[in-house]
CSV table of C-alpha atoms in Angstrom, one decimal:
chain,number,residue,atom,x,y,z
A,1217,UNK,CA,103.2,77.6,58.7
A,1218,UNK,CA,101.9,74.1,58.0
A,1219,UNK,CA,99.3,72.4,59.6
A,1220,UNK,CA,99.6,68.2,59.2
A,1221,UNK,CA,95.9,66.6,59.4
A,1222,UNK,CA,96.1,62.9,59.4
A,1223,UNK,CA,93.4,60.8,57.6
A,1224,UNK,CA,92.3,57.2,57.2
A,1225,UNK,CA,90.9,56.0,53.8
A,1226,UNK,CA,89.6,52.7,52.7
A,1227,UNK,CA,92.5,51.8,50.7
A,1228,UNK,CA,95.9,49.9,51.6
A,1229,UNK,CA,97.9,52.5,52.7
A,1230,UNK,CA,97.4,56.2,55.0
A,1231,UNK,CA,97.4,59.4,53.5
A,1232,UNK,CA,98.1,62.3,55.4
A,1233,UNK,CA,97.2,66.0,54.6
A,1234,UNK,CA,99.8,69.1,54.9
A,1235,UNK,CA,97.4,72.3,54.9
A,1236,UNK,CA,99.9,75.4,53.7
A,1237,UNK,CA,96.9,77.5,53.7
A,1238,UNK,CA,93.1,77.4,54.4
A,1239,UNK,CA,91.3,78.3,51.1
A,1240,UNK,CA,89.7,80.9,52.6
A,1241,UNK,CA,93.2,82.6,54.1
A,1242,UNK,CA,93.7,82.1,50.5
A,1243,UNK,CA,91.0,84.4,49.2
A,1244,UNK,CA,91.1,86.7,51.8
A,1245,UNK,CA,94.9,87.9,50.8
A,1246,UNK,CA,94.1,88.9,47.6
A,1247,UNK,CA,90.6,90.4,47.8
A,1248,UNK,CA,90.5,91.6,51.7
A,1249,UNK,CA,87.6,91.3,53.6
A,1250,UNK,CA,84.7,90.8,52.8
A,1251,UNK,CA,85.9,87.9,50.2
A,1252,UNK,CA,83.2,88.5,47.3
A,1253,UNK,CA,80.7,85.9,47.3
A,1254,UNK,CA,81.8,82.4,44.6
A,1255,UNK,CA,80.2,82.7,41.2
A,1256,UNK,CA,79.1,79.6,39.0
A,1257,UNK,CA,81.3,79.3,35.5
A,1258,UNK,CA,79.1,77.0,33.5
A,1259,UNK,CA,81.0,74.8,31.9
A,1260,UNK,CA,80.2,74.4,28.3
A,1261,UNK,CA,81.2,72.2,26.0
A,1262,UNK,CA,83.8,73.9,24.4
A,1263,UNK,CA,85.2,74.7,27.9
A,1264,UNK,CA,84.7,71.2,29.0
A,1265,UNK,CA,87.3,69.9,25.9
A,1266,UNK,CA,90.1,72.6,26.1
A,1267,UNK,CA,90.1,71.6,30.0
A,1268,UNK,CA,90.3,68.2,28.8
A,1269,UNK,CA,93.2,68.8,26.4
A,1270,UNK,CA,94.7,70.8,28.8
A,1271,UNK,CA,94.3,67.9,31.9
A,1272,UNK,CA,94.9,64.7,29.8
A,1273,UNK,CA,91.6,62.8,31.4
A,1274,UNK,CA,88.1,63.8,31.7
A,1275,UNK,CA,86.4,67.1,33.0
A,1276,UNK,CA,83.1,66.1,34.6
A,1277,UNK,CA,82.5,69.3,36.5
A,1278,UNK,CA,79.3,71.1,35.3
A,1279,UNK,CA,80.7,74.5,36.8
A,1280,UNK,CA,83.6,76.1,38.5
A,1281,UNK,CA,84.0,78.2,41.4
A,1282,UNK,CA,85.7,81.8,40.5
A,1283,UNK,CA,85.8,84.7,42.9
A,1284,UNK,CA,86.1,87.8,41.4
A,1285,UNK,CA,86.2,91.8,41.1
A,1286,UNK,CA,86.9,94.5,39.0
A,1287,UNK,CA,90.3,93.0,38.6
A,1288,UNK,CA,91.1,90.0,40.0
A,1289,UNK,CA,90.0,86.3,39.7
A,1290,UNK,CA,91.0,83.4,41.7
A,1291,UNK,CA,90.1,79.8,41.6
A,1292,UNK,CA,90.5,77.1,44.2
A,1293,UNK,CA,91.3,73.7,41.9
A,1294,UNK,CA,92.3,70.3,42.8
A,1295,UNK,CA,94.3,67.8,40.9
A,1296,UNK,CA,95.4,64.3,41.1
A,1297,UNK,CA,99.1,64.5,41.9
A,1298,UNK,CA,100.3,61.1,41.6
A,1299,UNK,CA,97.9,59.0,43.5
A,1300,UNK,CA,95.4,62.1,45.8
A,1301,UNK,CA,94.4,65.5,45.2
A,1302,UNK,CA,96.3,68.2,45.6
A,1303,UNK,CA,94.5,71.2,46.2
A,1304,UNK,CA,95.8,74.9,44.9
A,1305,UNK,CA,95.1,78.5,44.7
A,1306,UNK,CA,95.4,80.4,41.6
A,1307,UNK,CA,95.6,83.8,41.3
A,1308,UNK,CA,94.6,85.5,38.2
A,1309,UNK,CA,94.9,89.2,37.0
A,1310,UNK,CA,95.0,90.8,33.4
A,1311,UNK,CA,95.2,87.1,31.9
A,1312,UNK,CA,98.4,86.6,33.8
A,1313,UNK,CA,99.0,84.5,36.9
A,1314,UNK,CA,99.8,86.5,39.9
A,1315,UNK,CA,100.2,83.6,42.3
A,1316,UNK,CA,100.2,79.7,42.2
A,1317,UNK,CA,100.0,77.9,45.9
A,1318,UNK,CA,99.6,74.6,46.9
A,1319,UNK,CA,96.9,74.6,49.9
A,1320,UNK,CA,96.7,71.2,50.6
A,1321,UNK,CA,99.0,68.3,50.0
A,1322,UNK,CA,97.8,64.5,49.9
A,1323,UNK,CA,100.4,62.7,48.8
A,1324,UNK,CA,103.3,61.1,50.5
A,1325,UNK,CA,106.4,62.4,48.4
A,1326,UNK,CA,106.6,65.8,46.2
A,1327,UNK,CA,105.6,68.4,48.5
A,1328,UNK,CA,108.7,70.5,47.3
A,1329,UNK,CA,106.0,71.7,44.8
A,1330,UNK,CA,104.6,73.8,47.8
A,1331,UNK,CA,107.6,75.8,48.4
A,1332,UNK,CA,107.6,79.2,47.1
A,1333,UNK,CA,111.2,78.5,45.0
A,1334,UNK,CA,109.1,76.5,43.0
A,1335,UNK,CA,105.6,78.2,42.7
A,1336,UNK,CA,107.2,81.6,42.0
A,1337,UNK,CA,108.6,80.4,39.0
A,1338,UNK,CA,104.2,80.8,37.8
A,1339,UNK,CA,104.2,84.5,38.2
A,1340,UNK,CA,103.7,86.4,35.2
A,1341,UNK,CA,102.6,83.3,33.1
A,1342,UNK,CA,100.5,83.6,30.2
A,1343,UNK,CA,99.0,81.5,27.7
A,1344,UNK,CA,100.2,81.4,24.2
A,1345,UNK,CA,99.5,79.2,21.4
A,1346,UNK,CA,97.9,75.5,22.0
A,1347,UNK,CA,97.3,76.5,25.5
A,1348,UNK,CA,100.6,75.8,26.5
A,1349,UNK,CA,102.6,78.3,29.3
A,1350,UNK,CA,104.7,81.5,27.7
A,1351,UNK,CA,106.9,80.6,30.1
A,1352,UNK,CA,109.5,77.5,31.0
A,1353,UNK,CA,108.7,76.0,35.0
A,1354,UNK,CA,111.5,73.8,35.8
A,1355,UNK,CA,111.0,70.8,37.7
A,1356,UNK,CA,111.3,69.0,41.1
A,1357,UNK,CA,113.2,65.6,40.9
A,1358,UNK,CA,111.1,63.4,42.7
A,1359,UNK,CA,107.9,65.5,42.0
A,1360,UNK,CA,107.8,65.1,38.6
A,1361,UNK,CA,103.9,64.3,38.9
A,1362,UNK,CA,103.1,66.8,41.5
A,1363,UNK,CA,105.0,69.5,39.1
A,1364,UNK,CA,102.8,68.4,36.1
A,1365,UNK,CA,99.6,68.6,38.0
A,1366,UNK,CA,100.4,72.5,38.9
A,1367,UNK,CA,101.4,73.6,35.1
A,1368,UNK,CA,97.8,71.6,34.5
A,1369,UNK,CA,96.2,73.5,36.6
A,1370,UNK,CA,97.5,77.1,36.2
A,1371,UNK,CA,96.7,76.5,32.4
A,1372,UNK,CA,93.2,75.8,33.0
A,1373,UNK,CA,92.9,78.9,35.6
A,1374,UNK,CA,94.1,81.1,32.8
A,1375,UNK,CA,91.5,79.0,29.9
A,1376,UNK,CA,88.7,79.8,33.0
């Protein structure tokens, strides 16, 4: 179920927001409850550059969020889609990705990238060599952006 939040901004036009999922909903289906507490990944500054490679723009964050156990991580990441954030789950196990969700959606066009026809295709995903995905995600017409942003961010998830 999706929730649709509508916000103002300064700019020309209205955004709206389409929560899939509440971060926390998020967090809570892979680890249970209690959800262990957030731990700080400092980011260094060999981090800071293969996220960099890996994004195409600057990293600027000084430290990353990542909820973890024995056996699990997951990290909640946003990314510029084509003009907002798009915020996303990612589910990490055994340097593999167990699940890739879009949580919240800020953009206007694209939200296909949401749907679990699309996101499935992340399961299993590795990295190989240059950082790049072991395996191919096809894309949305229409989302190109929105799909590029995802692959961005479930290769930085598995560099974290």
């Amino acid at each position: 179920m999706c929730a649709l939040v509508l916000c103002s901004g300064a700019g020309a036009d209205t955004s709206f927001v389409q929560e899939y999922q509440k971060p926390g909903d998020f967090l809570t289906g892979i680890f249970g409850d209690p959800v262990p507490p957030p731990q700080s990944l400092w980011v260094d500054e060999e981090l800071r550059l293969s996220a960099e490679k890996i994004l195409g723009h600057r990293f600027s964050l000084l430290r990353v969020k990542v909820w973890s156990n024995d056996t699990d991580s997951a990290y909640i990441l946003e990314e510029i889609g084509k003009e907002a954030p798009i915020t996303f789950g990612i589910h990490v196990r055994a340097d593999q990705i167990q699940e890739a969700k879009v949580l919240l959606y800020r953009e206007t066009r694209g939200f296909e990238v949401s749907r679990s026809s699309f996101s499935d295709q992340f399961r299993g995903a590795r990295l190989e060599g240059n950082d790049r995905l072991n395996s191919r995600i096809d894309g949305i017409s229409g989302a190109t952006l929105s799909v590029h942003a995802m692959t961005r961010v479930v290769r930085l998830a598995l560099v974290l």
